[in-house]
Each structure stands twice: as C-alpha cells, then as structure tokens.
Amino acid sequence: MGNSIKEAEHYCQENGLNFTPVRRKVLEILLQKNTAIGAYEILDLLREAGFKNQPPVAYRALDFLVQNGFAHKIEQLNSFIGCTHPGKDHSPAFMICRKCDSVSEEEALTR
C-alpha cells in the first residue's frame, strides 16, 4: 500500500494536482480492502477517521482517484477498488469471488 500512496503523491506533485488528506485517506481505504466497496461505505469509514460526513466529499475523492488512475470503478457492483498498477496504462479485468466478494485486478487479455 505504501508504494501506491507514494506513487500517487509523486504523480500529483509532477502534474500540479492537489492530493488532499481526504483523497489520500480514500486511497488508503481502497488499498486496505481486498473487496470492492461502495461510496457510502467509504463515507462511513471517512467519518470514523474524523472526516466530514458529506457524500460529495467521498464522491469527489473517488472521481479524482479514478480519473487519475489510482482507483477503478467496477460498474457491475457500483463499487470501487484501488488500482494495483497505478500510473501504468492498462485495461484491467477483475476477478470477483462469489463466496467472499474479494476482488483481484488482472491484466485483460489482448487479441
């Protein structure tokens, strides 16, 4: 997890982006989980960590992380997962366990 956080910090510095404490915490939450989690669960975890309880805060952080390649939205689950290949141009495929809901990011096969 630490390496992904450092990569995000470096990317944001290099590109003049603001890696706010909320964005950092959301990325930490996503990287700590091995399951995809929804925005409201993230909001609950932010609240527990002392951040404000406002849905736009979580959604803005998630949008930022997805747009900059640090997280992925899994549309089928309407949930998010931290990217295991940040900064790398890739087309991920997700393996989702039906029993435990764990999610693994893999490289999509190219034809």
mmCIF file of N, CA and C in Angstrom:
data_model
loop_
_atom_site.group_PDB
_atom_site.id
_atom_site.type_symbol
_atom_site.label_atom_id
_atom_site.label_comp_id
_atom_site.label_asym_id
_atom_site.label_seq_id
_atom_site.Cartn_x
_atom_site.Cartn_y
_atom_site.Cartn_z
ATOM 1 N N MET A 1 0.828 -1.196 0.000
ATOM 2 C CA MET A 1 0.000 0.000 0.000
ATOM 3 C C MET A 1 0.868 1.253 0.000
ATOM 4 N N GLY A 2 1.926 1.260 0.796
ATOM 5 C CA GLY A 2 2.769 2.442 0.917
ATOM 6 C C GLY A 2 3.337 2.906 -0.405
ATOM 7 N N ASN A 3 3.713 1.951 -1.254
ATOM 8 C CA ASN A 3 4.273 2.294 -2.553
ATOM 9 C C ASN A 3 3.237 2.980 -3.434
ATOM 10 N N SER A 4 2.001 2.510 -3.403
ATOM 11 C CA SER A 4 0.938 3.120 -4.208
ATOM 12 C C SER A 4 0.633 4.534 -3.735
ATOM 13 N N ILE A 5 0.678 4.753 -2.421
ATOM 14 C CA ILE A 5 0.452 6.096 -1.885
ATOM 15 C C ILE A 5 1.574 7.021 -2.344
ATOM 16 N N LYS A 6 2.815 6.536 -2.277
ATOM 17 C CA LYS A 6 3.956 7.351 -2.712
ATOM 18 C C LYS A 6 3.867 7.659 -4.201
ATOM 19 N N GLU A 7 3.444 6.686 -4.989
ATOM 20 C CA GLU A 7 3.280 6.912 -6.427
ATOM 21 C C GLU A 7 2.212 7.969 -6.685
ATOM 22 N N ALA A 8 1.127 7.915 -5.934
ATOM 23 C CA ALA A 8 0.063 8.913 -6.086
ATOM 24 C C ALA A 8 0.568 10.298 -5.702
ATOM 25 N N GLU A 9 1.296 10.387 -4.598
ATOM 26 C CA GLU A 9 1.864 11.673 -4.173
ATOM 27 C C GLU A 9 2.789 12.233 -5.247
ATOM 28 N N HIS A 10 3.675 11.380 -5.760
ATOM 29 C CA HIS A 10 4.632 11.806 -6.783
ATOM 30 C C HIS A 10 3.910 12.258 -8.054
ATOM 31 N N TYR A 11 2.940 11.476 -8.498
ATOM 32 C CA TYR A 11 2.180 11.822 -9.701
ATOM 33 C C TYR A 11 1.497 13.178 -9.534
ATOM 34 N N CYS A 12 0.883 13.384 -8.385
ATOM 35 C CA CYS A 12 0.174 14.645 -8.138
ATOM 36 C C CYS A 12 1.141 15.823 -8.107
ATOM 37 N N GLN A 13 2.303 15.638 -7.477
ATOM 38 C CA GLN A 13 3.313 16.701 -7.455
ATOM 39 C C GLN A 13 3.774 17.038 -8.862
ATOM 40 N N GLU A 14 4.080 16.010 -9.638
ATOM 41 C CA GLU A 14 4.582 16.202 -11.000
ATOM 42 C C GLU A 14 3.556 16.858 -11.918
ATOM 43 N N ASN A 15 2.279 16.647 -11.640
ATOM 44 C CA ASN A 15 1.221 17.147 -12.517
ATOM 45 C C ASN A 15 0.433 18.311 -11.927
ATOM 46 N N GLY A 16 0.918 18.862 -10.832
ATOM 47 C CA GLY A 16 0.276 20.029 -10.235
ATOM 48 C C GLY A 16 -1.108 19.756 -9.678
ATOM 49 N N LEU A 17 -1.333 18.532 -9.221
ATOM 50 C CA LEU A 17 -2.631 18.155 -8.659
ATOM 51 C C LEU A 17 -2.559 18.177 -7.140
ATOM 52 N N ASN A 18 -3.671 18.452 -6.515
ATOM 53 C CA ASN A 18 -3.735 18.535 -5.062
ATOM 54 C C ASN A 18 -4.158 17.182 -4.483
ATOM 55 N N PHE A 19 -3.236 16.510 -3.812
ATOM 56 C CA PHE A 19 -3.515 15.225 -3.170
ATOM 57 C C PHE A 19 -3.927 15.516 -1.732
ATOM 58 N N THR A 20 -5.204 15.828 -1.568
ATOM 59 C CA THR A 20 -5.738 16.285 -0.283
ATOM 60 C C THR A 20 -5.753 15.148 0.743
ATOM 61 N N PRO A 21 -5.876 15.489 2.021
ATOM 62 C CA PRO A 21 -5.985 14.442 3.046
ATOM 63 C C PRO A 21 -7.169 13.496 2.808
ATOM 64 N N VAL A 22 -8.278 14.012 2.302
ATOM 65 C CA VAL A 22 -9.439 13.147 2.027
ATOM 66 C C VAL A 22 -9.115 12.189 0.887
ATOM 67 N N ARG A 23 -8.507 12.684 -0.174
ATOM 68 C CA ARG A 23 -8.142 11.819 -1.301
ATOM 69 C C ARG A 23 -7.166 10.739 -0.840
ATOM 70 N N ARG A 24 -6.197 11.145 -0.034
ATOM 71 C CA ARG A 24 -5.218 10.193 0.485
ATOM 72 C C ARG A 24 -5.916 9.113 1.322
ATOM 73 N N LYS A 25 -6.810 9.520 2.211
ATOM 74 C CA LYS A 25 -7.490 8.563 3.085
ATOM 75 C C LYS A 25 -8.374 7.614 2.281
ATOM 76 N N VAL A 26 -9.071 8.139 1.272
ATOM 77 C CA VAL A 26 -9.907 7.276 0.428
ATOM 78 C C VAL A 26 -9.034 6.253 -0.297
ATOM 79 N N LEU A 27 -7.890 6.682 -0.813
ATOM 80 C CA LEU A 27 -6.991 5.738 -1.473
ATOM 81 C C LEU A 27 -6.484 4.697 -0.475
ATOM 82 N N GLU A 28 -6.136 5.119 0.723
ATOM 83 C CA GLU A 28 -5.709 4.165 1.751
ATOM 84 C C GLU A 28 -6.808 3.141 2.034
ATOM 85 N N ILE A 29 -8.037 3.612 2.154
ATOM 86 C CA ILE A 29 -9.175 2.714 2.408
ATOM 87 C C ILE A 29 -9.307 1.694 1.279
ATOM 88 N N LEU A 30 -9.244 2.166 0.038
ATOM 89 C CA LEU A 30 -9.395 1.267 -1.108
ATOM 90 C C LEU A 30 -8.272 0.237 -1.169
ATOM 91 N N LEU A 31 -7.060 0.660 -0.840
ATOM 92 C CA LEU A 31 -5.922 -0.253 -0.915
ATOM 93 C C LEU A 31 -5.898 -1.252 0.240
ATOM 94 N N GLN A 32 -6.489 -0.893 1.366
ATOM 95 C CA GLN A 32 -6.515 -1.801 2.518
ATOM 96 C C GLN A 32 -7.533 -2.922 2.339
ATOM 97 N N LYS A 33 -8.577 -2.651 1.582
ATOM 98 C CA LYS A 33 -9.636 -3.648 1.381
ATOM 99 C C LYS A 33 -9.254 -4.565 0.222
ATOM 100 N N ASN A 34 -9.642 -5.816 0.312
ATOM 101 C CA ASN A 34 -9.461 -6.695 -0.846
ATOM 102 C C ASN A 34 -10.793 -6.943 -1.534
ATOM 103 N N THR A 35 -11.790 -6.142 -1.134
ATOM 104 C CA THR A 35 -13.097 -6.196 -1.781
ATOM 105 C C THR A 35 -13.408 -4.819 -2.344
ATOM 106 N N ALA A 36 -14.259 -4.789 -3.344
ATOM 107 C CA ALA A 36 -14.718 -3.500 -3.866
ATOM 108 C C ALA A 36 -15.706 -2.925 -2.861
ATOM 109 N N ILE A 37 -15.644 -1.626 -2.642
ATOM 110 C CA ILE A 37 -16.544 -1.014 -1.666
ATOM 111 C C ILE A 37 -17.260 0.178 -2.281
ATOM 112 N N GLY A 38 -18.462 0.397 -1.812
ATOM 113 C CA GLY A 38 -19.292 1.474 -2.322
ATOM 114 C C GLY A 38 -18.971 2.809 -1.673
ATOM 115 N N ALA A 39 -19.475 3.858 -2.277
ATOM 116 C CA ALA A 39 -19.205 5.215 -1.812
ATOM 117 C C ALA A 39 -19.721 5.451 -0.399
ATOM 118 N N TYR A 40 -20.867 4.890 -0.065
ATOM 119 C CA TYR A 40 -21.405 5.131 1.279
ATOM 120 C C TYR A 40 -20.617 4.392 2.355
ATOM 121 N N GLU A 41 -20.075 3.236 2.030
ATOM 122 C CA GLU A 41 -19.192 2.561 2.989
ATOM 123 C C GLU A 41 -17.916 3.374 3.176
ATOM 124 N N ILE A 42 -17.401 3.920 2.080
ATOM 125 C CA ILE A 42 -16.223 4.789 2.172
ATOM 126 C C ILE A 42 -16.542 6.006 3.021
ATOM 127 N N LEU A 43 -17.714 6.577 2.815
ATOM 128 C CA LEU A 43 -18.129 7.737 3.604
ATOM 129 C C LEU A 43 -18.178 7.388 5.095
ATOM 130 N N ASP A 44 -18.702 6.215 5.433
ATOM 131 C CA ASP A 44 -18.732 5.781 6.835
ATOM 132 C C ASP A 44 -17.320 5.654 7.405
ATOM 133 N N LEU A 45 -16.414 5.087 6.620
ATOM 134 C CA LEU A 45 -15.031 4.928 7.079
ATOM 135 C C LEU A 45 -14.331 6.278 7.215
ATOM 136 N N LEU A 46 -14.653 7.217 6.329
ATOM 137 C CA LEU A 46 -14.102 8.571 6.457
ATOM 138 C C LEU A 46 -14.597 9.222 7.747
ATOM 139 N N ARG A 47 -15.867 9.061 8.023
ATOM 140 C CA ARG A 47 -16.445 9.638 9.242
ATOM 141 C C ARG A 47 -15.749 9.059 10.474
ATOM 142 N N GLU A 48 -15.532 7.745 10.476
ATOM 143 C CA GLU A 48 -14.836 7.099 11.594
ATOM 144 C C GLU A 48 -13.416 7.635 11.758
ATOM 145 N N ALA A 49 -12.812 8.056 10.650
ATOM 146 C CA ALA A 49 -11.447 8.592 10.686
ATOM 147 C C ALA A 49 -11.420 10.084 11.009
ATOM 148 N N GLY A 50 -12.598 10.676 11.235
ATOM 149 C CA GLY A 50 -12.649 12.076 11.642
ATOM 150 C C GLY A 50 -12.918 13.074 10.535
ATOM 151 N N PHE A 51 -13.253 12.592 9.341
ATOM 152 C CA PHE A 51 -13.568 13.495 8.236
ATOM 153 C C PHE A 51 -15.059 13.815 8.240
ATOM 154 N N LYS A 52 -15.423 14.875 7.543
ATOM 155 C CA LYS A 52 -16.824 15.308 7.499
ATOM 156 C C LYS A 52 -17.714 14.262 6.839
ATOM 157 N N ASN A 53 -18.953 14.214 7.282
ATOM 158 C CA ASN A 53 -19.934 13.266 6.765
ATOM 159 C C ASN A 53 -20.755 13.927 5.662
ATOM 160 N N GLN A 54 -20.140 14.100 4.505
ATOM 161 C CA GLN A 54 -20.832 14.705 3.372
ATOM 162 C C GLN A 54 -20.568 13.854 2.129
ATOM 163 N N PRO A 55 -21.614 13.259 1.539
ATOM 164 C CA PRO A 55 -21.408 12.412 0.361
ATOM 165 C C PRO A 55 -20.585 13.056 -0.755
ATOM 166 N N PRO A 56 -20.757 14.360 -1.054
ATOM 167 C CA PRO A 56 -19.939 14.928 -2.127
ATOM 168 C C PRO A 56 -18.436 14.814 -1.870
ATOM 169 N N VAL A 57 -18.036 14.818 -0.604
ATOM 170 C CA VAL A 57 -16.616 14.696 -0.268
ATOM 171 C C VAL A 57 -16.080 13.354 -0.764
ATOM 172 N N ALA A 58 -16.795 12.284 -0.476
ATOM 173 C CA ALA A 58 -16.366 10.956 -0.903
ATOM 174 C C ALA A 58 -16.419 10.828 -2.420
ATOM 175 N N TYR A 59 -17.494 11.306 -3.028
ATOM 176 C CA TYR A 59 -17.622 11.196 -4.487
ATOM 177 C C TYR A 59 -16.553 11.988 -5.223
ATOM 178 N N ARG A 60 -16.230 13.179 -4.755
ATOM 179 C CA ARG A 60 -15.175 13.973 -5.404
ATOM 180 C C ARG A 60 -13.825 13.271 -5.297
ATOM 181 N N ALA A 61 -13.541 12.708 -4.134
ATOM 182 C CA ALA A 61 -12.280 11.987 -3.957
ATOM 183 C C ALA A 61 -12.232 10.760 -4.870
ATOM 184 N N LEU A 62 -13.324 10.012 -4.941
ATOM 185 C CA LEU A 62 -13.371 8.834 -5.809
ATOM 186 C C LEU A 62 -13.220 9.220 -7.274
ATOM 187 N N ASP A 63 -13.904 10.276 -7.703
ATOM 188 C CA ASP A 63 -13.777 10.742 -9.091
ATOM 189 C C ASP A 63 -12.332 11.094 -9.408
ATOM 190 N N PHE A 64 -11.687 11.811 -8.506
ATOM 191 C CA PHE A 64 -10.288 12.196 -8.691
ATOM 192 C C PHE A 64 -9.403 10.957 -8.823
ATOM 193 N N LEU A 65 -9.577 9.997 -7.932
ATOM 194 C CA LEU A 65 -8.741 8.798 -7.943
ATOM 195 C C LEU A 65 -8.961 7.967 -9.202
ATOM 196 N N VAL A 66 -10.202 7.852 -9.646
ATOM 197 C CA VAL A 66 -10.492 7.098 -10.869
ATOM 198 C C VAL A 66 -9.935 7.832 -12.087
ATOM 199 N N GLN A 67 -10.169 9.134 -12.184
ATOM 200 C CA GLN A 67 -9.704 9.916 -13.333
ATOM 201 C C GLN A 67 -8.188 9.895 -13.475
ATOM 202 N N ASN A 68 -7.487 9.786 -12.355
ATOM 203 C CA ASN A 68 -6.030 9.819 -12.401
ATOM 204 C C ASN A 68 -5.387 8.439 -12.306
ATOM 205 N N GLY A 69 -6.193 7.388 -12.399
ATOM 206 C CA GLY A 69 -5.673 6.030 -12.491
ATOM 207 C C GLY A 69 -5.257 5.378 -11.187
ATOM 208 N N PHE A 70 -5.702 5.897 -10.052
ATOM 209 C CA PHE A 70 -5.348 5.306 -8.762
ATOM 210 C C PHE A 70 -6.423 4.357 -8.242
ATOM 211 N N ALA A 71 -7.576 4.368 -8.868
ATOM 212 C CA ALA A 71 -8.684 3.500 -8.468
ATOM 213 C C ALA A 71 -9.509 3.162 -9.704
ATOM 214 N N HIS A 72 -10.300 2.126 -9.575
ATOM 215 C CA HIS A 72 -11.203 1.718 -10.648
ATOM 216 C C HIS A 72 -12.618 1.630 -10.094
ATOM 217 N N LYS A 73 -13.577 1.969 -10.935
ATOM 218 C CA LYS A 73 -14.972 1.741 -10.578
ATOM 219 C C LYS A 73 -15.406 0.457 -11.261
ATOM 220 N N ILE A 74 -15.955 -0.446 -10.489
ATOM 221 C CA ILE A 74 -16.489 -1.690 -11.033
ATOM 222 C C ILE A 74 -17.981 -1.464 -11.208
ATOM 223 N N GLU A 75 -18.356 -1.174 -12.430
ATOM 224 C CA GLU A 75 -19.732 -0.769 -12.737
ATOM 225 C C GLU A 75 -20.752 -1.817 -12.303
ATOM 226 N N GLN A 76 -20.440 -3.079 -12.534
ATOM 227 C CA GLN A 76 -21.372 -4.165 -12.210
ATOM 228 C C GLN A 76 -21.751 -4.151 -10.729
ATOM 229 N N LEU A 77 -20.805 -3.746 -9.877
ATOM 230 C CA LEU A 77 -21.042 -3.728 -8.434
ATOM 231 C C LEU A 77 -21.337 -2.327 -7.910
ATOM 232 N N ASN A 78 -21.190 -1.318 -8.766
ATOM 233 C CA ASN A 78 -21.302 0.081 -8.355
ATOM 234 C C ASN A 78 -20.402 0.341 -7.147
ATOM 235 N N SER A 79 -19.171 -0.167 -7.255
ATOM 236 C CA SER A 79 -18.198 -0.090 -6.176
ATOM 237 C C SER A 79 -16.834 0.269 -6.745
ATOM 238 N N PHE A 80 -15.895 0.497 -5.841
ATOM 239 C CA PHE A 80 -14.560 0.943 -6.223
ATOM 240 C C PHE A 80 -13.505 0.041 -5.611
ATOM 241 N N ILE A 81 -12.346 0.009 -6.278
ATOM 242 C CA ILE A 81 -11.198 -0.748 -5.787
ATOM 243 C C ILE A 81 -9.941 0.048 -6.121
ATOM 244 N N GLY A 82 -8.946 -0.040 -5.249
ATOM 245 C CA GLY A 82 -7.675 0.624 -5.522
ATOM 246 C C GLY A 82 -6.965 -0.059 -6.674
ATOM 247 N N CYS A 83 -6.294 0.716 -7.502
ATOM 248 C CA CYS A 83 -5.571 0.172 -8.653
ATOM 249 C C CYS A 83 -4.258 -0.453 -8.195
ATOM 250 N N THR A 84 -3.974 -1.656 -8.675
ATOM 251 C CA THR A 84 -2.717 -2.316 -8.333
ATOM 252 C C THR A 84 -1.603 -1.987 -9.318
ATOM 253 N N HIS A 85 -1.925 -1.222 -10.360
ATOM 254 C CA HIS A 85 -0.931 -0.811 -11.355
ATOM 255 C C HIS A 85 -1.020 0.697 -11.598
ATOM 256 N N PRO A 86 -0.926 1.525 -10.553
ATOM 257 C CA PRO A 86 -1.105 2.969 -10.762
ATOM 258 C C PRO A 86 -0.032 3.540 -11.680
ATOM 259 N N GLY A 87 -0.447 4.461 -12.514
ATOM 260 C CA GLY A 87 0.479 5.114 -13.425
ATOM 261 C C GLY A 87 0.801 4.306 -14.662
ATOM 262 N N LYS A 88 0.297 3.100 -14.748
ATOM 263 C CA LYS A 88 0.554 2.229 -15.891
ATOM 264 C C LYS A 88 -0.686 2.214 -16.770
ATOM 265 N N ASP A 89 -0.508 2.477 -18.055
ATOM 266 C CA ASP A 89 -1.630 2.441 -18.987
ATOM 267 C C ASP A 89 -2.022 0.977 -19.190
ATOM 268 N N HIS A 90 -3.199 0.617 -18.745
ATOM 269 C CA HIS A 90 -3.628 -0.771 -18.828
ATOM 270 C C HIS A 90 -5.143 -0.868 -18.892
ATOM 271 N N SER A 91 -5.587 -2.029 -19.333
ATOM 272 C CA SER A 91 -7.020 -2.335 -19.374
ATOM 273 C C SER A 91 -7.259 -3.473 -18.395
ATOM 274 N N PRO A 92 -7.728 -3.149 -17.204
ATOM 275 C CA PRO A 92 -7.857 -4.195 -16.192
ATOM 276 C C PRO A 92 -9.073 -5.091 -16.397
ATOM 277 N N ALA A 93 -8.926 -6.292 -15.907
ATOM 278 C CA ALA A 93 -10.040 -7.232 -15.787
ATOM 279 C C ALA A 93 -10.113 -7.577 -14.305
ATOM 280 N N PHE A 94 -11.310 -7.790 -13.806
ATOM 281 C CA PHE A 94 -11.474 -8.040 -12.377
ATOM 282 C C PHE A 94 -12.032 -9.429 -12.140
ATOM 283 N N MET A 95 -11.388 -10.147 -11.244
ATOM 284 C CA MET A 95 -11.849 -11.459 -10.813
ATOM 285 C C MET A 95 -12.574 -11.227 -9.495
ATOM 286 N N ILE A 96 -13.864 -11.543 -9.447
ATOM 287 C CA ILE A 96 -14.677 -11.292 -8.261
ATOM 288 C C ILE A 96 -15.158 -12.631 -7.708
ATOM 289 N N CYS A 97 -14.767 -12.933 -6.483
ATOM 290 C CA CYS A 97 -15.174 -14.185 -5.843
ATOM 291 C C CYS A 97 -16.634 -14.095 -5.416
ATOM 292 N N ARG A 98 -17.414 -15.075 -5.814
ATOM 293 C CA ARG A 98 -18.839 -15.087 -5.466
ATOM 294 C C ARG A 98 -19.078 -15.463 -4.004
ATOM 295 N N LYS A 99 -18.106 -16.111 -3.387
ATOM 296 C CA LYS A 99 -18.289 -16.540 -1.993
ATOM 297 C C LYS A 99 -17.878 -15.464 -0.997
ATOM 298 N N CYS A 100 -16.723 -14.840 -1.218
ATOM 299 C CA CYS A 100 -16.219 -13.892 -0.213
ATOM 300 C C CYS A 100 -16.192 -12.448 -0.712
ATOM 301 N N ASP A 101 -16.562 -12.220 -1.973
ATOM 302 C CA ASP A 101 -16.589 -10.886 -2.581
ATOM 303 C C ASP A 101 -15.218 -10.248 -2.746
ATOM 304 N N SER A 102 -14.134 -11.012 -2.583
ATOM 305 C CA SER A 102 -12.816 -10.421 -2.810
ATOM 306 C C SER A 102 -12.660 -10.134 -4.304
ATOM 307 N N VAL A 103 -11.848 -9.124 -4.598
ATOM 308 C CA VAL A 103 -11.650 -8.696 -5.981
ATOM 309 C C VAL A 103 -10.159 -8.675 -6.270
ATOM 310 N N SER A 104 -9.788 -9.219 -7.406
ATOM 311 C CA SER A 104 -8.403 -9.214 -7.850
ATOM 312 C C SER A 104 -8.339 -8.520 -9.204
ATOM 313 N N GLU A 105 -7.402 -7.610 -9.342
ATOM 314 C CA GLU A 105 -7.213 -6.916 -10.623
ATOM 315 C C GLU A 105 -6.160 -7.658 -11.429
ATOM 316 N N GLU A 106 -6.489 -7.964 -12.660
ATOM 317 C CA GLU A 106 -5.576 -8.656 -13.566
ATOM 318 C C GLU A 106 -5.499 -7.884 -14.871
ATOM 319 N N GLU A 107 -4.474 -8.158 -15.644
ATOM 320 C CA GLU A 107 -4.363 -7.556 -16.970
ATOM 321 C C GLU A 107 -5.363 -8.233 -17.900
ATOM 322 N N ALA A 108 -6.104 -7.449 -18.645
ATOM 323 C CA ALA A 108 -7.035 -8.012 -19.624
ATOM 324 C C ALA A 108 -6.233 -8.609 -20.771
ATOM 325 N N LEU A 109 -6.732 -9.691 -21.313
ATOM 326 C CA LEU A 109 -6.076 -10.309 -22.460
ATOM 327 C C LEU A 109 -6.287 -9.446 -23.689
ATOM 328 N N THR A 110 -5.256 -9.325 -24.491
ATOM 329 C CA THR A 110 -5.388 -8.585 -25.745
ATOM 330 C C THR A 110 -5.398 -9.580 -26.884
ATOM 331 N N ARG A 111 -6.101 -9.230 -27.923
ATOM 332 C CA ARG A 111 -6.199 -10.141 -29.076
ATOM 333 C C ARG A 111 -5.545 -9.532 -30.271
#
